[in-house]
Amino acid sequence: MGEEEQVLYDERIWLDGCWDFFHHGHAGAMLQARQLGRELYVGVHSDEEILKNKGPTVMDLDERLAAVDACRWVTKSVPDAPYVTELPFIGRYNCRYVVHGDDITSDSNGEDCYRFVKQAGRFKVVKRTPSISTTDLVGRMLLCTKTHFIASLRKMLAGQEGNGTEEERRAEGEAMMTRIRQYATDEGGIDPGVDVFFWAASDAAKAQDTKEETGTFSQLLKGKGVKPGQRVVYVDGGFDLFSSGHIEFLRRVVLAEEELARAEGWYSKQAVDERLGKGADYGPVFVVAGVHDDRVINHWKGINYPIMNIYERGLCVLQCRYVNAVIFGAPFTPTRSYLTALPWGTPDAVYHGPTAFIPLSYDPYTAPKEMGIFREVSVHKFQDVNAGSIVQRILKSRDLYEERQRKKGVKAAGEAAQREREILEEEQRLKEEKRGVSQA
């Protein structure tokens, strides 16, 4: 092994898991693992291996791979990784060290899945992300709780909202701010990468289609910003239970812009050389993602949606490699006043996808259509994967899923809770039928 290969071997990290029902806790493990080396290879177990050792998955392998591939800090995903991490397998990818959270993961025989790499002295531990787990999210679905909602993220970060004493709220706000700063880092997981803003306006401007307000933008974090020649495009959504449907939409936005740039000579040798001469090459698009407040989503979707609060959803969007800026508190309807006041100027395009999670009686994208900047992403294989469909998967396979949780020592939710959720979902569906269905 040459000197360069040896350096890469020492700094290429291996991390594996199920990555089912992807949330920001998973991304946190990937961030910490990436900070330990120069490259991060992430193994993804097959559906069959997970069923054998743990129980049924909520998301299939393709959906789970999409989530892993979208993480900004992942160098490469490896499908069908063995459930028990084996030295010969990670050796194929020249990974010296294996990373896992500070919990114990066992196979179907009750043995440590990392026993071989631990014996070889090639195991490193990272901290689990607090206050988030798949179990917590499923509990919110089945019990229909709203205690996770955040009225004002800005106040939460300042320690002015939340539970506990003033000192405890301040400490919690600081911890949340630290995590936002970490998730806004670039591909290396160290330097600033993503621009982060708040948008302040009236409740009517945020939730309805009738209020035309410029509002106020305030910067929370400074990232890399827009580079010369990049087109700025805007997308928005709830991004609840951030999954393959959201990810594929964002990926296709980037692909569409890359195709447009290719036709305009962005990837010609001369253009690349010019960018390299100025310091570094970069992509042709700067994607701004607007994330709606909890009360805005609940206004339209009801029950206890969103299942993830704005902080949790925001972290999921921040870690996505297809996003360059995030606006917390974005309006449900991007009006002309809002779009022309964006910190980067009027966007070159506003993209929307084919999903229909929130049926509407009006078109929230009238303004960008009138402005001639509206673009729509075509249908794709993950277009029906959204918070609503994921909740339905959990409800339909509750018995199997709860058996999996029992094996982990988690108390199961009762049948009454599931039935209550089903009734509320049906009532909400009838309300939406009365409103009329629109692509949203």
Short mmCIF file of C-alpha atoms in Angstrom, two decimals:
data_model
loop_
_atom_site.label_atom_id
_atom_site.label_comp_id
_atom_site.label_asym_id
_atom_site.label_seq_id
_atom_site.Cartn_x
_atom_site.Cartn_y
_atom_site.Cartn_z
CA MET A 1 0.00 0.00 0.00
CA GLY A 2 1.45 3.35 -1.11
CA GLU A 3 1.72 6.41 1.16
CA GLU A 4 -1.33 8.11 -0.41
CA GLU A 5 -3.37 4.90 -0.19
CA GLN A 6 -2.34 4.49 3.46
CA VAL A 7 -3.51 8.02 4.30
CA LEU A 8 -6.86 7.35 2.63
CA TYR A 9 -7.13 4.00 4.42
CA ASP A 10 -6.58 5.72 7.77
CA GLU A 11 -9.11 8.46 7.00
CA ARG A 12 -11.89 6.56 5.23
CA ILE A 13 -14.57 5.87 7.83
CA TRP A 14 -17.21 3.11 7.72
CA LEU A 15 -20.64 3.56 9.27
CA ASP A 16 -23.53 1.14 8.77
CA GLY A 17 -27.13 0.73 9.82
CA CYS A 18 -30.75 0.24 8.79
CA TRP A 19 -31.40 3.97 8.29
CA ASP A 20 -35.11 3.20 8.35
CA PHE A 21 -37.49 6.10 8.71
CA PHE A 22 -34.58 8.55 8.30
CA HIS A 23 -34.43 11.46 10.77
CA HIS A 24 -31.89 14.03 11.93
CA GLY A 25 -30.53 11.63 14.56
CA HIS A 26 -29.25 9.43 11.74
CA ALA A 27 -27.75 12.48 10.04
CA GLY A 28 -26.08 13.41 13.32
CA ALA A 29 -24.28 10.07 13.41
CA MET A 30 -23.13 10.60 9.82
CA LEU A 31 -21.87 14.10 10.62
CA GLN A 32 -19.84 12.91 13.60
CA ALA A 33 -18.45 10.00 11.61
CA ARG A 34 -17.46 12.28 8.73
CA GLN A 35 -15.61 14.58 11.13
CA LEU A 36 -13.38 11.65 12.09
CA GLY A 37 -11.98 11.20 8.60
CA ARG A 38 -11.67 12.48 5.07
CA GLU A 39 -14.29 10.20 3.51
CA LEU A 40 -17.40 8.43 4.82
CA TYR A 41 -18.71 5.15 3.42
CA VAL A 42 -22.16 4.19 4.72
CA GLY A 43 -23.39 0.61 4.65
CA VAL A 44 -27.12 -0.01 4.33
CA HIS A 45 -28.56 -3.35 5.42
CA SER A 46 -30.98 -5.21 3.14
CA ASP A 47 -34.67 -5.55 3.94
CA GLU A 48 -34.15 -9.28 4.45
CA GLU A 49 -31.27 -8.87 6.91
CA ILE A 50 -33.21 -6.33 8.95
CA LEU A 51 -36.31 -8.55 9.02
CA LYS A 52 -34.21 -11.49 10.21
CA ASN A 53 -32.36 -9.60 12.94
CA LYS A 54 -34.66 -6.77 13.99
CA GLY A 55 -38.09 -6.89 12.37
CA PRO A 56 -39.89 -5.30 9.40
CA THR A 57 -38.79 -1.98 7.93
CA VAL A 58 -41.03 0.99 7.25
CA MET A 59 -39.02 2.02 4.18
CA ASP A 60 -37.62 -0.37 1.58
CA LEU A 61 -33.95 -0.54 0.55
CA ASP A 62 -34.27 1.90 -2.37
CA GLU A 63 -35.99 4.46 -0.14
CA ARG A 64 -33.37 4.07 2.57
CA LEU A 65 -30.52 4.35 0.07
CA ALA A 66 -32.03 7.57 -1.28
CA ALA A 67 -31.94 9.05 2.22
CA VAL A 68 -28.32 8.04 2.80
CA ASP A 69 -27.16 9.27 -0.61
CA ALA A 70 -28.78 12.65 0.04
CA CYS A 71 -26.77 13.31 3.20
CA ARG A 72 -24.15 15.98 2.52
CA TRP A 73 -21.45 14.21 4.55
CA VAL A 74 -21.70 10.80 2.87
CA THR A 75 -19.05 9.96 0.27
CA LYS A 76 -20.59 6.69 -0.88
CA SER A 77 -23.44 4.38 0.13
CA VAL A 78 -22.99 0.61 0.08
CA PRO A 79 -26.19 -1.45 -0.24
CA ASP A 80 -26.64 -4.92 1.26
CA ALA A 81 -24.05 -4.41 3.98
CA PRO A 82 -23.97 -7.38 6.41
CA TYR A 83 -25.90 -6.91 9.66
CA VAL A 84 -22.86 -8.09 11.61
CA THR A 85 -19.98 -5.88 10.48
CA GLU A 86 -17.17 -8.03 9.10
CA LEU A 87 -13.56 -7.00 8.57
CA PRO A 88 -13.22 -8.60 5.10
CA PHE A 89 -16.32 -6.72 3.89
CA ILE A 90 -15.18 -3.26 4.99
CA GLY A 91 -11.73 -4.19 3.70
CA ARG A 92 -13.15 -4.17 0.17
CA TYR A 93 -13.65 -0.42 0.57
CA ASN A 94 -10.33 0.30 2.29
CA CYS A 95 -12.02 1.46 5.49
CA ARG A 96 -9.88 1.11 8.59
CA TYR A 97 -12.26 2.37 11.27
CA VAL A 98 -15.91 1.56 11.95
CA VAL A 99 -18.11 4.08 13.75
CA HIS A 100 -21.35 3.53 15.66
CA GLY A 101 -23.45 5.28 18.30
CA ASP A 102 -22.97 4.75 22.03
CA ASP A 103 -25.66 2.06 22.22
CA ILE A 104 -25.41 -1.70 21.81
CA THR A 105 -26.74 -3.25 18.60
CA SER A 106 -27.33 -7.01 18.64
CA ASP A 107 -28.04 -9.57 15.96
CA SER A 108 -30.80 -12.22 16.07
CA ASN A 109 -28.66 -14.32 18.43
CA GLY A 110 -28.24 -11.48 20.89
CA GLU A 111 -24.56 -10.97 20.05
CA ASP A 112 -22.88 -7.61 19.50
CA CYS A 113 -22.97 -6.69 15.80
CA TYR A 114 -19.57 -4.99 16.14
CA ARG A 115 -17.73 -7.67 18.10
CA PHE A 116 -15.24 -8.43 15.31
CA VAL A 117 -14.17 -4.82 14.67
CA LYS A 118 -14.01 -4.16 18.42
CA GLN A 119 -11.69 -7.15 18.88
CA ALA A 120 -9.49 -5.77 16.10
CA GLY A 121 -9.29 -2.33 17.74
CA ARG A 122 -10.96 -0.66 14.77
CA PHE A 123 -14.12 0.66 16.43
CA LYS A 124 -14.94 4.28 17.29
CA VAL A 125 -17.95 5.57 19.23
CA VAL A 126 -20.01 8.71 18.57
CA LYS A 127 -22.81 10.13 20.70
CA ARG A 128 -26.43 9.47 19.89
CA THR A 129 -28.50 12.55 19.07
CA PRO A 130 -30.74 13.35 22.07
CA SER A 131 -34.52 13.83 21.98
CA ILE A 132 -35.15 12.06 18.66
CA SER A 133 -35.74 8.44 17.72
CA THR A 134 -37.90 6.38 15.42
CA THR A 135 -39.80 5.21 18.50
CA ASP A 136 -40.61 8.81 19.51
CA LEU A 137 -41.95 9.60 16.03
CA VAL A 138 -44.13 6.49 15.89
CA GLY A 139 -45.48 7.36 19.33
CA ARG A 140 -46.54 10.78 18.06
CA MET A 141 -48.38 9.13 15.17
CA LEU A 142 -50.28 6.60 17.25
CA LEU A 143 -51.05 8.85 20.23
CA CYS A 144 -51.85 11.95 18.13
CA THR A 145 -49.92 14.25 20.48
CA LYS A 146 -49.08 17.88 19.68
CA THR A 147 -46.66 18.52 22.50
CA HIS A 148 -43.78 18.47 20.03
CA PHE A 149 -45.06 21.58 18.19
CA ILE A 150 -42.96 24.75 18.35
CA ALA A 151 -44.84 28.05 18.21
CA SER A 152 -41.74 30.15 17.49
CA LEU A 153 -38.38 28.60 16.65
CA ARG A 154 -36.71 31.97 17.03
CA LYS A 155 -38.00 32.26 20.62
CA MET A 156 -37.12 28.63 21.31
CA LEU A 157 -33.51 29.22 20.30
CA ALA A 158 -33.41 32.32 22.50
CA GLY A 159 -34.64 30.36 25.50
CA GLN A 160 -37.96 32.24 25.57
CA GLU A 161 -40.16 29.25 24.76
CA GLY A 162 -40.28 25.65 25.98
CA ASN A 163 -40.51 23.74 29.22
CA GLY A 164 -38.52 24.05 32.43
CA THR A 165 -36.91 26.93 34.23
CA GLU A 166 -35.46 29.98 32.51
CA GLU A 167 -31.97 28.48 32.84
CA GLU A 168 -33.12 25.14 31.41
CA ARG A 169 -34.85 26.83 28.46
CA ARG A 170 -31.72 28.87 27.75
CA ALA A 171 -29.55 25.76 27.83
CA GLU A 172 -31.94 23.92 25.52
CA GLY A 173 -32.01 26.84 23.10
CA GLU A 174 -28.22 26.98 23.01
CA ALA A 175 -28.02 23.23 22.38
CA MET A 176 -30.52 23.53 19.52
CA MET A 177 -28.60 26.44 18.01
CA THR A 178 -25.37 24.46 18.20
CA ARG A 179 -26.99 21.60 16.32
CA ILE A 180 -28.37 23.90 13.62
CA ARG A 181 -24.88 25.34 13.17
CA GLN A 182 -23.42 21.82 12.90
CA TYR A 183 -25.99 20.67 10.34
CA ALA A 184 -25.36 23.78 8.24
CA THR A 185 -21.72 22.79 7.64
CA ASP A 186 -20.31 21.88 4.24
CA GLU A 187 -19.31 18.44 2.91
CA GLY A 188 -16.43 18.17 5.39
CA GLY A 189 -18.67 18.74 8.38
CA ILE A 190 -16.50 21.57 9.74
CA ASP A 191 -16.76 24.80 7.72
CA PRO A 192 -19.95 26.84 7.14
CA GLY A 193 -21.94 25.65 4.16
CA VAL A 194 -25.64 26.54 4.21
CA ASP A 195 -27.21 29.99 4.54
CA VAL A 196 -29.97 30.04 7.19
CA PHE A 197 -32.66 32.72 7.51
CA PHE A 198 -35.87 33.40 9.41
CA TRP A 199 -38.88 35.01 7.75
CA ALA A 200 -41.19 37.03 10.00
CA ALA A 201 -44.69 38.09 8.94
CA SER A 202 -48.30 37.93 10.11
CA ASP A 203 -49.99 34.56 10.64
CA ALA A 204 -52.32 35.36 7.74
CA ALA A 205 -49.37 35.94 5.38
CA LYS A 206 -47.78 32.65 6.45
CA ALA A 207 -50.85 30.41 6.25
CA GLN A 208 -53.32 31.95 3.80
CA ASP A 209 -53.46 32.91 0.14
CA THR A 210 -54.91 36.39 0.62
CA LYS A 211 -52.24 38.34 2.49
CA GLU A 212 -49.53 40.02 0.39
CA GLU A 213 -46.63 40.87 2.70
CA THR A 214 -42.94 41.45 2.13
CA GLY A 215 -42.23 40.35 5.68
CA THR A 216 -38.79 40.57 7.26
CA PHE A 217 -35.80 38.33 6.56
CA SER A 218 -33.12 37.96 9.22
CA GLN A 219 -29.99 35.87 8.85
CA LEU A 220 -29.27 33.22 11.44
CA LEU A 221 -26.16 31.69 9.84
CA LYS A 222 -23.94 32.69 6.95
CA GLY A 223 -22.96 29.91 4.58
CA LYS A 224 -21.09 29.89 1.28
CA GLY A 225 -23.62 32.09 -0.47
CA VAL A 226 -24.35 32.36 -4.18
CA LYS A 227 -21.35 31.98 -6.48
CA PRO A 228 -20.85 33.90 -9.75
CA GLY A 229 -23.04 32.53 -12.52
CA GLN A 230 -25.25 30.37 -10.31
CA ARG A 231 -29.01 30.44 -10.81
CA VAL A 232 -31.02 30.86 -7.62
CA VAL A 233 -34.06 28.59 -7.44
CA TYR A 234 -36.71 28.42 -4.73
CA VAL A 235 -38.59 25.41 -3.37
CA ASP A 236 -40.85 25.15 -0.35
CA GLY A 237 -42.74 22.63 1.73
CA GLY A 238 -43.35 21.08 5.11
CA PHE A 239 -40.73 18.37 4.53
CA ASP A 240 -42.41 16.36 7.29
CA LEU A 241 -40.87 12.93 7.95
CA PHE A 242 -38.21 13.92 5.42
CA SER A 243 -38.11 10.97 3.05
CA SER A 244 -37.47 9.73 -0.48
CA GLY A 245 -40.38 11.73 -1.91
CA HIS A 246 -38.84 15.02 -0.77
CA ILE A 247 -35.32 13.90 -1.61
CA GLU A 248 -36.08 12.80 -5.16
CA PHE A 249 -37.91 16.06 -5.81
CA LEU A 250 -34.88 18.07 -4.63
CA ARG A 251 -32.49 15.88 -6.61
CA ARG A 252 -34.52 16.38 -9.77
CA VAL A 253 -34.51 20.14 -9.26
CA VAL A 254 -30.72 20.05 -9.26
CA LEU A 255 -30.65 17.71 -12.29
CA ALA A 256 -33.00 20.00 -14.23
CA GLU A 257 -30.79 23.00 -13.52
CA GLU A 258 -27.65 21.05 -14.44
CA GLU A 259 -29.21 20.09 -17.76
CA LEU A 260 -30.05 23.73 -18.44
CA ALA A 261 -26.50 24.76 -17.52
CA ARG A 262 -25.04 22.06 -19.76
CA ALA A 263 -26.93 23.48 -22.72
CA GLU A 264 -25.52 26.92 -21.91
CA GLY A 265 -21.90 25.74 -21.76
CA TRP A 266 -21.43 25.66 -17.98
CA TYR A 267 -19.44 22.43 -18.15
CA SER A 268 -17.17 23.43 -21.06
CA LYS A 269 -13.45 23.22 -20.36
CA GLN A 270 -13.08 26.99 -20.63
CA ALA A 271 -15.87 27.66 -18.12
CA VAL A 272 -14.51 25.08 -15.67
CA ASP A 273 -10.98 26.48 -15.98
CA GLU A 274 -12.28 29.99 -15.27
CA ARG A 275 -14.01 28.86 -12.09
CA LEU A 276 -10.96 26.89 -10.96
CA GLY A 277 -8.82 29.93 -11.65
CA LYS A 278 -10.98 31.86 -9.18
CA GLY A 279 -10.47 29.30 -6.43
CA ALA A 280 -12.75 26.31 -6.93
CA ASP A 281 -15.32 24.74 -9.20
CA TYR A 282 -18.96 24.57 -8.12
CA GLY A 283 -22.37 23.64 -9.42
CA PRO A 284 -24.67 25.86 -11.51
CA VAL A 285 -27.56 26.10 -9.05
CA PHE A 286 -28.17 27.56 -5.59
CA VAL A 287 -31.26 25.92 -4.06
CA VAL A 288 -33.21 27.85 -1.41
CA ALA A 289 -35.66 25.72 0.61
CA GLY A 290 -38.49 27.41 2.50
CA VAL A 291 -39.76 25.40 5.49
CA HIS A 292 -43.27 26.07 6.85
CA ASP A 293 -44.06 26.62 10.53
CA ASP A 294 -45.80 23.88 12.52
CA ARG A 295 -49.05 25.84 12.86
CA VAL A 296 -49.14 26.51 9.11
CA ILE A 297 -48.96 22.81 8.27
CA ASN A 298 -51.46 21.96 10.99
CA HIS A 299 -53.82 24.64 9.64
CA TRP A 300 -54.01 22.79 6.34
CA LYS A 301 -53.44 19.17 7.27
CA GLY A 302 -55.02 18.93 10.73
CA ILE A 303 -54.79 16.04 13.25
CA ASN A 304 -51.29 16.37 14.73
CA TYR A 305 -49.37 17.05 11.54
CA PRO A 306 -46.55 17.81 11.24
CA ILE A 307 -45.19 14.71 12.98
CA MET A 308 -41.79 16.42 13.13
CA ASN A 309 -41.62 19.99 14.41
CA ILE A 310 -40.00 22.82 12.46
CA TYR A 311 -36.65 22.37 14.20
CA GLU A 312 -36.51 18.64 13.38
CA ARG A 313 -37.70 19.18 9.82
CA GLY A 314 -35.26 22.02 9.37
CA LEU A 315 -32.32 19.86 10.44
CA CYS A 316 -33.35 17.21 7.91
CA VAL A 317 -33.40 19.81 5.13
CA LEU A 318 -30.13 21.38 6.28
CA GLN A 319 -28.24 18.08 6.01
CA CYS A 320 -29.43 17.45 2.45
CA ARG A 321 -26.75 17.85 -0.20
CA TYR A 322 -29.25 19.30 -2.70
CA VAL A 323 -29.96 22.39 -0.55
CA ASN A 324 -27.82 25.54 -0.25
CA ALA A 325 -30.03 27.75 1.92
CA VAL A 326 -32.94 27.31 4.32
CA ILE A 327 -35.64 29.79 5.30
CA PHE A 328 -37.46 28.95 8.53
CA GLY A 329 -41.07 30.14 8.65
CA ALA A 330 -41.59 30.38 4.88
CA PRO A 331 -45.15 31.21 3.75
CA PHE A 332 -47.47 28.52 2.45
CA THR A 333 -48.14 30.74 -0.57
CA PRO A 334 -45.02 32.32 -2.13
CA THR A 335 -46.43 35.68 -3.21
CA ARG A 336 -44.80 38.18 -5.55
CA SER A 337 -43.98 40.42 -2.55
CA TYR A 338 -42.25 37.54 -0.78
CA LEU A 339 -40.32 36.25 -3.80
CA THR A 340 -39.02 39.65 -4.86
CA ALA A 341 -37.83 40.34 -1.30
CA LEU A 342 -35.73 37.17 -0.94
CA PRO A 343 -32.19 37.94 0.33
CA TRP A 344 -30.71 36.67 -2.97
CA GLY A 345 -33.11 38.66 -5.13
CA THR A 346 -36.02 37.36 -7.19
CA PRO A 347 -35.33 33.67 -7.91
CA ASP A 348 -34.67 32.50 -11.43
CA ALA A 349 -37.14 29.68 -10.90
CA VAL A 350 -39.66 28.32 -8.40
CA TYR A 351 -39.99 24.54 -8.50
CA HIS A 352 -42.81 22.36 -7.27
CA GLY A 353 -43.25 18.58 -7.35
CA PRO A 354 -46.03 16.14 -8.29
CA THR A 355 -47.02 15.22 -4.72
CA ALA A 356 -50.54 15.82 -3.38
CA PHE A 357 -50.11 15.51 0.38
CA ILE A 358 -52.14 18.63 1.17
CA PRO A 359 -55.27 18.93 -1.01
CA LEU A 360 -56.20 22.57 -1.63
CA SER A 361 -59.02 24.62 -3.07
CA TYR A 362 -56.66 27.16 -4.66
CA ASP A 363 -53.29 27.31 -6.39
CA PRO A 364 -50.56 28.62 -4.04
CA TYR A 365 -48.17 29.07 -6.98
CA THR A 366 -50.19 31.66 -8.90
CA ALA A 367 -47.56 34.37 -8.38
CA PRO A 368 -44.53 32.49 -9.74
CA LYS A 369 -46.66 31.33 -12.68
CA GLU A 370 -47.65 34.91 -13.48
CA MET A 371 -43.99 35.92 -13.13
CA GLY A 372 -42.98 33.24 -15.65
CA ILE A 373 -40.58 31.51 -13.24
CA PHE A 374 -42.63 28.45 -12.23
CA ARG A 375 -41.21 25.02 -13.05
CA GLU A 376 -42.63 21.61 -12.20
CA VAL A 377 -40.69 18.42 -11.57
CA SER A 378 -42.11 15.46 -13.45
CA VAL A 379 -43.51 12.30 -11.86
CA HIS A 380 -41.04 9.91 -10.23
CA LYS A 381 -41.11 6.59 -8.42
CA PHE A 382 -41.10 8.13 -4.93
CA GLN A 383 -43.76 10.78 -5.60
CA ASP A 384 -46.33 9.10 -3.32
CA VAL A 385 -43.95 8.85 -0.35
CA ASN A 386 -44.90 11.59 2.11
CA ALA A 387 -45.83 11.99 5.77
CA GLY A 388 -49.37 10.78 5.19
CA SER A 389 -48.38 7.61 3.35
CA ILE A 390 -45.70 6.83 5.95
CA VAL A 391 -48.27 7.14 8.74
CA GLN A 392 -50.50 4.72 6.84
CA ARG A 393 -47.64 2.23 6.58
CA ILE A 394 -47.17 2.36 10.33
CA LEU A 395 -50.89 1.90 10.99
CA LYS A 396 -51.17 -1.06 8.62
CA SER A 397 -48.19 -2.89 10.06
CA ARG A 398 -48.58 -1.83 13.69
CA ASP A 399 -48.58 -5.38 15.07
CA LEU A 400 -45.35 -6.32 13.31
CA TYR A 401 -43.72 -3.01 14.13
CA GLU A 402 -44.66 -3.15 17.80
CA GLU A 403 -43.29 -6.68 18.08
CA ARG A 404 -40.01 -5.26 16.82
CA GLN A 405 -40.21 -2.52 19.46
CA ARG A 406 -40.98 -5.07 22.22
CA LYS A 407 -37.75 -6.84 21.39
CA LYS A 408 -36.04 -3.51 22.12
CA GLY A 409 -37.90 -3.18 25.41
CA VAL A 410 -40.21 -0.41 24.22
CA LYS A 411 -43.77 -0.24 25.51
CA ALA A 412 -46.29 -0.63 22.70
CA ALA A 413 -49.10 1.78 21.93
CA GLY A 414 -52.59 0.36 22.39
CA GLU A 415 -55.16 -0.61 19.81
CA ALA A 416 -57.41 2.21 21.02
CA ALA A 417 -54.75 4.76 20.10
CA GLN A 418 -54.37 3.27 16.64
CA ARG A 419 -58.12 3.27 16.07
CA GLU A 420 -58.35 6.91 17.19
CA ARG A 421 -55.67 7.83 14.68
CA GLU A 422 -57.51 5.99 11.89
CA ILE A 423 -60.75 7.83 12.70
CA LEU A 424 -58.99 11.21 12.69
CA GLU A 425 -57.29 10.42 9.36
CA GLU A 426 -60.65 9.53 7.81
CA GLU A 427 -62.29 12.70 9.14
CA GLN A 428 -59.45 14.76 7.73
CA ARG A 429 -59.75 13.02 4.36
CA LEU A 430 -63.45 13.95 4.17
CA LYS A 431 -62.64 17.58 5.02
CA GLU A 432 -60.07 17.67 2.24
CA GLU A 433 -62.52 16.22 -0.26
CA LYS A 434 -64.86 19.11 0.47
CA ARG A 435 -62.02 21.59 -0.10
CA GLY A 436 -61.18 20.02 -3.42
CA VAL A 437 -57.92 18.43 -4.51
CA SER A 438 -55.04 20.39 -5.96
CA GLN A 439 -51.41 19.50 -6.51
CA ALA A 440 -49.48 20.72 -3.49
#
